[in-house]
Amino acid sequence: MNFLEERILKDGIVKPNNVLKVDSFLNHQMDISLMEEIGQEFHRRFADKNITKILTIEASGIGIACFVAKEFGVPMVFAKKSHSINIDSEVYMAEVESFTKKTKNNVIVSKKFLKQDDRVLIIDDFLANGCALQGLIGISKTAGATVEGIGIVIEKGFQIGGQVIRNLGIQLESLAIVDAMDAETGAITFREQ
Ligand code: 5GP
């Protein structure tokens, strides 16, 4: 069992509707030593990719992506939620449905911060149905940038996102893959990796 799986078993809480709560260490209160370890682990897995930019999505990916960007020594850019209905010609945009809130948001990245010669590593806290990642991949493609890989802290392997993204042929690295979880007993089963 790796460092993250151990922490999920210790402090993760299984909620109804396939939601895993990890807000005591990952995406509300953040354990900074754990964040550093996560940053180092993604750096180790993508070290040969010549990454020029880390891309994530507002809000909970931002903290993690900062630690990854620090390891690579490159900027971190996050897709911002936009409430404007007039899409500015200076931004790339994608529509993303929130897994936890079930609402749809337009997310935008300024054209200034994503360019054709960028080699992008996409980072997020969770992978469920893959909607957030598809939005980020779409934005990168529109910019003409190359998606060199995707780093996910917790993939829920019983939802379709992992398979959809792997079918695209992109290197997807998940630090923990939850294959099953039970809201009644609190049991969590990880995939052997
Ligand atoms: P997807 O777009 O893959 O369906 O969902 C990924 C996004 O939804 C992530 O950015 C994450 O913020 C949120 N998310 C999905 N599943 C969970 C979960 O079980 N727990 C938490 N805390 N967030 C989740």
Coordinates of N, CA and C and ligand atoms in Angstrom, one line a residue:
M1 N 0.9 -1.2 0.0 CA 0.0 0.0 0.0 C 0.9 1.2 0.0
N2 N 0.6 2.2 -0.9 CA 1.5 3.4 -0.9 C 1.0 4.5 0.1
F3 N 1.8 5.5 0.2 CA 1.5 6.6 1.2 C 0.1 7.2 1.1
L4 N -0.3 7.3 -0.1 CA -1.7 7.9 -0.3 C -2.8 7.0 0.1
E5 N -2.7 5.7 -0.3 CA -3.7 4.7 0.0 C -3.8 4.6 1.6
E6 N -2.7 4.6 2.2 CA -2.7 4.5 3.7 C -3.5 5.7 4.3
R7 N -3.2 6.9 3.7 CA -3.9 8.1 4.3 C -5.4 8.1 4.0
I8 N -5.7 7.6 2.8 CA -7.2 7.5 2.4 C -7.9 6.6 3.4
L9 N -7.3 5.4 3.7 CA -7.9 4.5 4.6 C -8.0 5.1 6.0
K10 N -7.0 5.9 6.4 CA -7.0 6.5 7.8 C -8.0 7.6 7.9
D11 N -8.1 8.5 6.9 CA -8.8 9.8 7.0 C -9.9 10.0 6.0
G12 N -10.0 9.1 5.0 CA -11.1 9.3 3.9 C -12.4 8.9 4.5
I13 N -13.5 9.5 4.0 CA -14.8 9.2 4.5 C -15.7 8.9 3.2
V14 N -16.3 7.7 3.2 CA -17.1 7.3 2.1 C -18.5 7.9 2.3
K15 N -18.9 8.7 1.3 CA -20.3 9.3 1.4 C -21.2 8.6 0.4
P16 N -22.5 8.8 0.5 CA -23.4 8.2 -0.5 C -23.1 8.8 -1.9
N17 N -23.7 8.2 -2.9 CA -23.6 8.7 -4.3 C -22.1 8.7 -4.8
N18 N -21.4 7.7 -4.4 CA -20.0 7.5 -4.9 C -19.1 8.7 -4.7
V19 N -19.3 9.4 -3.6 CA -18.4 10.5 -3.2 C -17.5 10.1 -2.1
L20 N -16.2 10.3 -2.3 CA -15.2 10.1 -1.3 C -14.7 11.4 -0.7
K21 N -14.8 11.6 0.6 CA -14.5 12.9 1.2 C -13.1 12.8 1.7
V22 N -12.2 13.7 1.3 CA -10.8 13.7 1.7 C -10.4 15.1 2.1
D23 N -11.4 15.8 2.6 CA -11.2 17.2 2.9 C -10.4 17.5 4.1
S24 N -10.0 16.5 4.9 CA -9.2 16.8 6.1 C -7.7 16.8 5.7
F25 N -7.4 16.3 4.5 CA -5.9 16.3 4.1 C -5.7 16.7 2.7
L26 N -6.7 16.7 1.8 CA -6.4 17.0 0.4 C -7.0 18.2 -0.3
N27 N -8.3 18.4 0.0 CA -8.9 19.5 -0.8 C -9.7 20.5 0.0
H28 N -9.5 20.6 1.3 CA -10.1 21.7 2.0 C -9.0 22.1 3.0
Q29 N -8.8 21.3 4.1 CA -7.6 21.4 4.9 C -6.5 20.6 4.1
M30 N -5.3 21.1 3.9 CA -4.3 20.4 3.1 C -3.1 20.0 4.0
D31 N -2.7 18.8 3.9 CA -1.5 18.3 4.6 C -0.3 18.6 3.6
I32 N 0.5 19.6 4.0 CA 1.5 20.1 3.1 C 2.7 19.1 2.9
S33 N 3.0 18.3 3.9 CA 4.0 17.2 3.6 C 3.5 16.2 2.6
L34 N 2.2 15.9 2.7 CA 1.6 15.0 1.8 C 1.6 15.6 0.4
M35 N 1.3 16.9 0.3 CA 1.3 17.6 -1.0 C 2.7 17.5 -1.7
E36 N 3.7 17.7 -0.8 CA 5.1 17.6 -1.3 C 5.4 16.3 -1.9
E37 N 4.9 15.2 -1.2 CA 5.2 13.9 -1.6 C 4.5 13.6 -3.0
I38 N 3.2 14.1 -3.1 CA 2.5 14.0 -4.3 C 3.2 14.7 -5.5
G39 N 3.7 15.9 -5.2 CA 4.4 16.6 -6.2 C 5.6 15.9 -6.7
Q40 N 6.4 15.3 -5.8 CA 7.6 14.5 -6.1 C 7.2 13.3 -6.9
E41 N 6.1 12.6 -6.5 CA 5.8 11.4 -7.2 C 5.4 11.6 -8.6
F42 N 4.6 12.7 -8.9 CA 4.2 13.0 -10.2 C 5.5 13.4 -11.0
H43 N 6.4 14.1 -10.4 CA 7.6 14.5 -11.1 C 8.4 13.2 -11.5
R44 N 8.5 12.3 -10.6 CA 9.2 11.0 -10.9 C 8.5 10.3 -12.1
R45 N 7.2 10.3 -12.1 CA 6.5 9.5 -13.2 C 6.5 10.2 -14.6
F46 N 6.7 11.5 -14.6 CA 6.7 12.3 -15.9 C 8.0 13.0 -16.1
A47 N 9.0 12.6 -15.4 CA 10.3 13.3 -15.5 C 10.9 13.4 -16.9
D48 N 10.6 12.4 -17.8 CA 11.2 12.4 -19.1 C 10.4 13.1 -20.1
K49 N 9.3 13.8 -19.7 CA 8.4 14.4 -20.7 C 8.6 15.8 -21.1
N50 N 9.6 16.4 -20.5 CA 10.0 17.8 -20.9 C 8.8 18.7 -20.7
I51 N 8.1 18.6 -19.6 CA 6.9 19.4 -19.4 C 7.2 20.9 -19.3
T52 N 6.3 21.7 -19.9 CA 6.5 23.2 -19.9 C 5.4 23.8 -19.1
K53 N 4.3 23.1 -18.8 CA 3.2 23.8 -18.1 C 2.4 22.7 -17.4
I54 N 1.9 23.1 -16.2 CA 1.0 22.2 -15.4 C -0.4 22.9 -15.6
L55 N -1.4 22.1 -16.0 CA -2.7 22.6 -16.2 C -3.7 21.9 -15.2
T56 N -4.6 22.7 -14.5 CA -5.6 22.1 -13.7 C -6.9 22.9 -13.8
I57 N -7.8 22.6 -12.9 CA -9.1 23.2 -13.0 C -9.5 23.7 -11.6
E58 N -10.1 24.9 -11.6 CA -10.6 25.5 -10.3 C -11.6 24.6 -9.7
A59 N -11.7 24.3 -8.4 CA -10.9 24.9 -7.4 C -9.9 23.9 -6.8
S60 N -10.4 22.7 -6.6 CA -9.6 21.8 -5.8 C -8.3 21.2 -6.4
G61 N -8.1 21.4 -7.7 CA -6.9 20.9 -8.3 C -5.7 21.9 -8.1
I62 N -6.1 23.1 -7.7 CA -5.0 24.2 -7.7 C -3.9 23.9 -6.7
G63 N -4.3 23.6 -5.5 CA -3.3 23.4 -4.5 C -2.3 22.3 -4.9
I64 N -2.8 21.2 -5.3 CA -2.0 20.1 -5.7 C -1.1 20.4 -6.9
A65 N -1.7 21.1 -7.9 CA -0.9 21.4 -9.1 C 0.2 22.4 -8.8
C66 N 0.1 23.2 -7.7 CA 1.2 24.1 -7.3 C 2.4 23.3 -6.9
F67 N 2.2 22.2 -6.2 CA 3.3 21.4 -5.7 C 3.9 20.6 -6.8
V68 N 3.1 20.3 -7.8 CA 3.7 19.6 -9.0 C 4.5 20.5 -9.8
A69 N 4.0 21.7 -10.0 CA 4.7 22.8 -10.8 C 6.0 23.1 -10.2
K70 N 6.1 23.1 -8.8 CA 7.3 23.5 -8.1 C 8.4 22.4 -8.5
E71 N 8.0 21.2 -8.5 CA 8.9 20.1 -8.8 C 9.5 20.2 -10.2
F72 N 8.6 20.6 -11.2 CA 9.0 20.7 -12.6 C 9.7 22.0 -12.9
G73 N 9.5 23.0 -12.0 CA 10.1 24.3 -12.2 C 9.4 25.0 -13.4
V74 N 8.1 24.8 -13.5 CA 7.3 25.4 -14.6 C 6.1 26.1 -14.1
P75 N 5.4 27.0 -14.8 CA 4.2 27.6 -14.3 C 3.1 26.7 -14.2
M76 N 2.1 27.0 -13.3 CA 0.9 26.3 -13.2 C -0.2 27.2 -13.7
V77 N -1.1 26.7 -14.6 CA -2.3 27.5 -15.1 C -3.5 26.7 -14.7
F78 N -4.5 27.4 -14.2 CA -5.8 26.7 -13.9 C -6.9 27.3 -14.7
A79 N -7.7 26.4 -15.2 CA -8.9 26.8 -15.9 C -9.9 27.4 -14.9
K80 N -10.4 28.6 -15.2 CA -11.2 29.4 -14.3 C -12.7 29.2 -14.7
K81 N -13.5 29.1 -13.7 CA -15.0 29.1 -14.0 C -15.4 30.4 -14.4
S82 N -16.2 30.5 -15.5 CA -16.6 31.8 -16.0 C -18.1 31.9 -16.0
H83 N -18.6 33.0 -15.5 CA -20.1 33.2 -15.5 C -20.5 34.0 -16.7
S84 N -19.6 34.4 -17.5 CA -19.9 35.3 -18.6 C -20.6 34.5 -19.7
I85 N -21.6 35.0 -20.3 CA -22.2 34.3 -21.5 C -21.5 34.8 -22.8
N86 N -20.8 35.9 -22.7 CA -20.1 36.4 -23.9 C -18.7 35.8 -23.9
I87 N -18.4 34.9 -24.8 CA -17.1 34.3 -24.8 C -16.1 35.2 -25.5
D88 N -15.1 35.6 -24.7 CA -14.1 36.5 -25.1 C -13.2 35.8 -26.1
S89 N -12.8 36.5 -27.2 CA -11.9 35.9 -28.2 C -10.5 35.6 -27.7
E90 N -10.2 36.2 -26.5 CA -8.9 36.0 -26.0 C -8.7 34.8 -25.1
V91 N -9.8 34.0 -25.0 CA -9.7 32.8 -24.1 C -10.1 31.5 -24.9
Y92 N -9.6 30.4 -24.3 CA -10.1 29.1 -24.7 C -11.1 28.6 -23.7
M93 N -12.2 28.0 -24.2 CA -13.3 27.7 -23.3 C -13.7 26.2 -23.5
A94 N -14.2 25.6 -22.4 CA -14.8 24.3 -22.4 C -16.0 24.2 -21.4
E95 N -17.0 23.4 -21.7 CA -18.0 23.2 -20.8 C -17.8 22.0 -20.0
V96 N -17.9 22.1 -18.6 CA -17.5 21.0 -17.8 C -18.7 20.8 -16.8
E97 N -19.2 19.6 -16.7 CA -20.2 19.3 -15.7 C -19.5 18.8 -14.4
S98 N -19.9 19.5 -13.3 CA -19.3 19.2 -12.0 C -19.9 17.8 -11.5
F99 N -19.0 16.9 -11.1 CA -19.4 15.6 -10.6 C -20.1 15.8 -9.3
T100 N -19.6 16.6 -8.4 CA -20.2 16.7 -7.1 C -21.4 17.6 -7.0
K101 N -21.4 18.6 -7.9 CA -22.6 19.6 -7.8 C -23.6 19.3 -8.9
K102 N -23.2 18.6 -9.9 CA -24.1 18.3 -11.1 C -24.5 19.5 -11.8
T103 N -23.7 20.6 -11.7 CA -24.0 21.8 -12.5 C -23.0 21.9 -13.6
K104 N -23.4 22.6 -14.7 CA -22.4 22.8 -15.8 C -21.8 24.2 -15.7
N105 N -20.5 24.2 -15.9 CA -19.8 25.5 -15.9 C -19.0 25.7 -17.2
N106 N -18.9 26.9 -17.7 CA -17.9 27.1 -18.7 C -16.6 27.4 -18.0
V107 N -15.5 26.8 -18.4 CA -14.2 27.1 -17.8 C -13.3 27.7 -18.9
I108 N -12.5 28.6 -18.5 CA -11.7 29.3 -19.5 C -10.2 29.4 -19.1
V109 N -9.4 29.5 -20.2 CA -7.9 29.7 -20.0 C -7.6 30.8 -21.0
S110 N -6.8 31.8 -20.5 CA -6.4 32.8 -21.4 C -5.4 32.3 -22.5
K111 N -5.6 32.8 -23.7 CA -4.7 32.4 -24.8 C -3.3 32.8 -24.5
K112 N -3.1 33.7 -23.6 CA -1.7 34.2 -23.3 C -0.9 33.1 -22.6
F113 N -1.7 32.2 -21.9 CA -1.0 31.2 -21.0 C -0.9 29.8 -21.5
L114 N -1.4 29.5 -22.7 CA -1.3 28.2 -23.2 C -1.0 28.4 -24.7
K115 N 0.2 27.8 -25.1 CA 0.7 28.1 -26.5 C 0.9 26.8 -27.2
Q116 N 1.1 26.9 -28.5 CA 1.3 25.7 -29.4 C 2.5 24.9 -29.0
D117 N 3.6 25.5 -28.5 CA 4.8 24.8 -28.1 C 4.8 24.2 -26.7
D118 N 3.6 24.4 -26.0 CA 3.6 23.9 -24.6 C 3.4 22.4 -24.6
R119 N 4.1 21.8 -23.7 CA 4.0 20.3 -23.4 C 3.4 20.2 -22.0
V120 N 2.1 19.8 -22.0 CA 1.2 20.0 -20.8 C 1.1 18.7 -20.0
L121 N 1.2 18.9 -18.7 CA 0.8 17.8 -17.7 C -0.4 18.3 -17.0
I122 N -1.5 17.6 -17.2 CA -2.8 17.9 -16.5 C -2.8 17.2 -15.2
I123 N -3.2 18.0 -14.1 CA -3.3 17.5 -12.8 C -4.7 17.7 -12.2
D124 N -5.2 16.7 -11.5 CA -6.5 17.0 -10.8 C -6.5 16.1 -9.5
D125 N -7.4 16.4 -8.6 CA -7.5 15.7 -7.4 C -8.2 14.3 -7.6
F126 N -9.4 14.4 -8.3 CA -10.2 13.2 -8.6 C -10.4 12.9 -10.0
L127 N -10.6 11.7 -10.4 CA -11.1 11.3 -11.7 C -12.4 10.4 -11.4
A128 N -13.5 10.9 -11.9 CA -14.7 10.1 -11.8 C -15.2 9.7 -13.2
N129 N -16.0 10.6 -13.8 CA -16.5 10.3 -15.2 C -15.6 10.9 -16.3
G130 N -14.7 11.7 -15.9 CA -13.7 12.2 -16.8 C -14.1 13.5 -17.5
C131 N -15.2 14.2 -17.0 CA -15.7 15.4 -17.6 C -14.7 16.5 -17.5
A132 N -14.1 16.7 -16.3 CA -13.2 17.8 -16.1 C -11.9 17.6 -17.0
L133 N -11.5 16.3 -17.0 CA -10.3 16.1 -17.9 C -10.6 16.3 -19.3
Q134 N -11.7 15.9 -19.8 CA -12.0 16.1 -21.2 C -12.1 17.6 -21.5
G135 N -12.5 18.4 -20.6 CA -12.5 19.9 -20.8 C -11.1 20.4 -20.9
L136 N -10.2 19.9 -20.1 CA -8.8 20.4 -20.1 C -8.1 19.9 -21.3
I137 N -8.4 18.7 -21.7 CA -7.7 18.1 -22.9 C -8.2 18.9 -24.1
G138 N -9.5 19.2 -24.1 CA -10.1 20.0 -25.3 C -9.4 21.4 -25.4
I139 N -9.3 22.1 -24.2 CA -8.7 23.4 -24.2 C -7.2 23.3 -24.7
S140 N -6.5 22.3 -24.3 CA -5.1 22.1 -24.7 C -5.0 21.9 -26.2
K141 N -5.9 21.1 -26.7 CA -5.9 20.8 -28.1 C -6.2 22.0 -28.9
T142 N -7.2 22.8 -28.5 CA -7.6 24.0 -29.2 C -6.4 25.0 -29.2
A143 N -5.6 25.0 -28.2 CA -4.4 25.8 -28.1 C -3.3 25.3 -29.0
G144 N -3.4 24.1 -29.4 CA -2.4 23.4 -30.3 C -1.3 22.9 -29.4
A145 N -1.5 22.9 -28.1 CA -0.4 22.3 -27.1 C -0.5 20.8 -27.1
T146 N 0.5 20.2 -26.6 CA 0.5 18.7 -26.5 C 0.3 18.3 -25.1
V147 N -0.7 17.4 -24.9 CA -0.9 16.8 -23.6 C 0.0 15.6 -23.4
E148 N 1.0 15.8 -22.6 CA 2.1 14.7 -22.4 C 1.6 13.7 -21.4
G149 N 0.7 14.1 -20.5 CA 0.3 13.1 -19.5 C -0.7 13.8 -18.6
I150 N -1.3 12.9 -17.8 CA -2.3 13.3 -16.8 C -2.0 12.6 -15.5
G151 N -2.0 13.4 -14.4 CA -1.7 12.9 -13.1 C -2.9 13.2 -12.2
I152 N -3.4 12.1 -11.6 CA -4.6 12.1 -10.8 C -4.3 11.6 -9.4
V153 N -4.7 12.3 -8.4 CA -4.4 11.8 -7.0 C -5.3 10.6 -6.7
I154 N -6.6 10.7 -6.9 CA -7.5 9.6 -6.6 C -8.4 9.3 -7.8
E155 N -8.2 8.1 -8.4 CA -9.2 7.7 -9.5 C -10.2 6.8 -8.9
K156 N -11.4 7.0 -9.2 CA -12.5 6.1 -8.8 C -12.7 5.1 -10.0
G157 N -12.0 3.9 -9.8 CA -11.9 3.0 -10.9 C -13.2 2.3 -11.3
F158 N -14.2 2.5 -10.5 CA -15.5 1.9 -10.8 C -16.4 2.9 -11.6
Q159 N -15.9 4.1 -11.9 CA -16.6 5.0 -12.8 C -15.8 5.1 -14.1
I160 N -16.4 5.6 -15.1 CA -15.9 5.4 -16.5 C -14.7 6.2 -16.9
G161 N -14.4 7.3 -16.2 CA -13.4 8.3 -16.7 C -12.1 7.7 -17.0
G162 N -11.6 6.8 -16.2 CA -10.3 6.2 -16.4 C -10.2 5.5 -17.7
Q163 N -11.2 4.7 -18.0 CA -11.2 3.9 -19.2 C -11.3 4.9 -20.5
V164 N -12.2 5.9 -20.3 CA -12.3 6.8 -21.4 C -11.0 7.5 -21.8
I165 N -10.3 8.0 -20.7 CA -9.1 8.7 -20.9 C -8.0 7.8 -21.4
R166 N -7.9 6.6 -20.9 CA -6.8 5.7 -21.3 C -7.1 5.3 -22.8
N167 N -8.3 5.2 -23.2 CA -8.6 4.9 -24.6 C -8.2 6.0 -25.6
L168 N -7.9 7.2 -25.0 CA -7.4 8.3 -25.9 C -5.9 8.1 -26.1
G169 N -5.3 7.2 -25.4 CA -3.9 7.0 -25.6 C -3.0 7.9 -24.9
I170 N -3.5 8.6 -23.9 CA -2.7 9.6 -23.1 C -2.2 8.8 -21.8
Q171 N -1.0 9.0 -21.5 CA -0.4 8.4 -20.2 C -1.2 9.0 -19.0
L172 N -1.9 8.1 -18.3 CA -2.7 8.5 -17.2 C -2.1 7.8 -16.0
E173 N -1.7 8.6 -15.0 CA -1.1 8.1 -13.8 C -1.9 8.5 -12.6
S174 N -2.5 7.5 -11.9 CA -3.3 7.8 -10.7 C -2.6 7.2 -9.5
L175 N -2.4 8.0 -8.5 CA -1.6 7.6 -7.3 C -2.4 6.5 -6.5
A176 N -3.7 6.6 -6.5 CA -4.5 5.6 -5.9 C -5.7 5.4 -6.8
I177 N -6.1 4.1 -7.0 CA -7.3 3.8 -7.7 C -8.2 3.0 -6.8
V178 N -9.4 3.6 -6.5 CA -10.4 3.0 -5.7 C -11.3 2.1 -6.6
D179 N -11.3 0.8 -6.3 CA -12.1 0.0 -7.2 C -13.5 -0.2 -6.6
A180 N -13.6 -0.1 -5.3 CA -14.9 -0.2 -4.7 C -14.9 0.6 -3.4
M181 N -16.1 1.1 -3.0 CA -16.3 1.7 -1.7 C -17.7 1.6 -1.3
D182 N -17.9 1.5 0.0 CA -19.2 1.2 0.6 C -19.6 2.3 1.6
A183 N -20.6 3.1 1.3 CA -21.0 4.2 2.2 C -21.5 3.7 3.6
E184 N -22.0 2.4 3.6 CA -22.6 1.9 4.8 C -21.5 1.4 5.8
T185 N -20.5 0.7 5.2 CA -19.5 0.1 6.1 C -18.3 1.0 6.2
G186 N -18.1 1.9 5.2 CA -16.9 2.7 5.1 C -15.8 2.0 4.4
A187 N -16.0 0.8 3.9 CA -14.9 0.0 3.3 C -14.4 0.6 2.0
I188 N -13.1 0.6 1.8 CA -12.5 1.1 0.5 C -11.6 0.0 0.0
T189 N -11.7 -0.3 -1.2 CA -10.8 -1.3 -1.8 C -10.0 -0.7 -2.9
F190 N -8.7 -0.9 -2.9 CA -7.8 -0.3 -3.9 C -7.4 -1.3 -5.0
R191 N -7.2 -0.8 -6.2 CA -6.7 -1.6 -7.3 C -5.2 -1.8 -7.0
E192 N -4.7 -3.1 -7.2 CA -3.3 -3.3 -7.1 C -2.6 -2.7 -8.3
Q193 N -1.5 -1.9 -8.1 CA -0.9 -1.2 -9.2 C 0.6 -1.6 -9.3
Ligands
5GP1 P1 -15.2 14.0 -13.3 O1 -15.2 15.3 -14.1 O2 -14.1 13.1 -13.6 O3 -16.6 13.3 -13.4 O4 -15.0 14.5 -11.8 C1 -13.8 15.0 -11.4 C2 -14.0 16.2 -10.6 O5 -15.1 16.1 -9.7 C3 -12.8 16.5 -9.8 O6 -12.2 17.7 -10.2 C4 -13.3 16.6 -8.3 O7 -13.2 17.9 -7.9 C5 -14.7 16.2 -8.3 N1 -14.9 14.8 -7.7 C6 -15.3 13.7 -8.4 N2 -15.5 12.7 -7.6 C7 -15.2 13.2 -6.3 C8 -15.2 12.5 -5.0 O8 -15.5 11.4 -4.8 N3 -14.9 13.3 -4.0 C9 -14.5 14.7 -4.1 N4 -14.2 15.3 -3.0 N5 -14.5 15.3 -5.4 C10 -14.8 14.5 -6.4

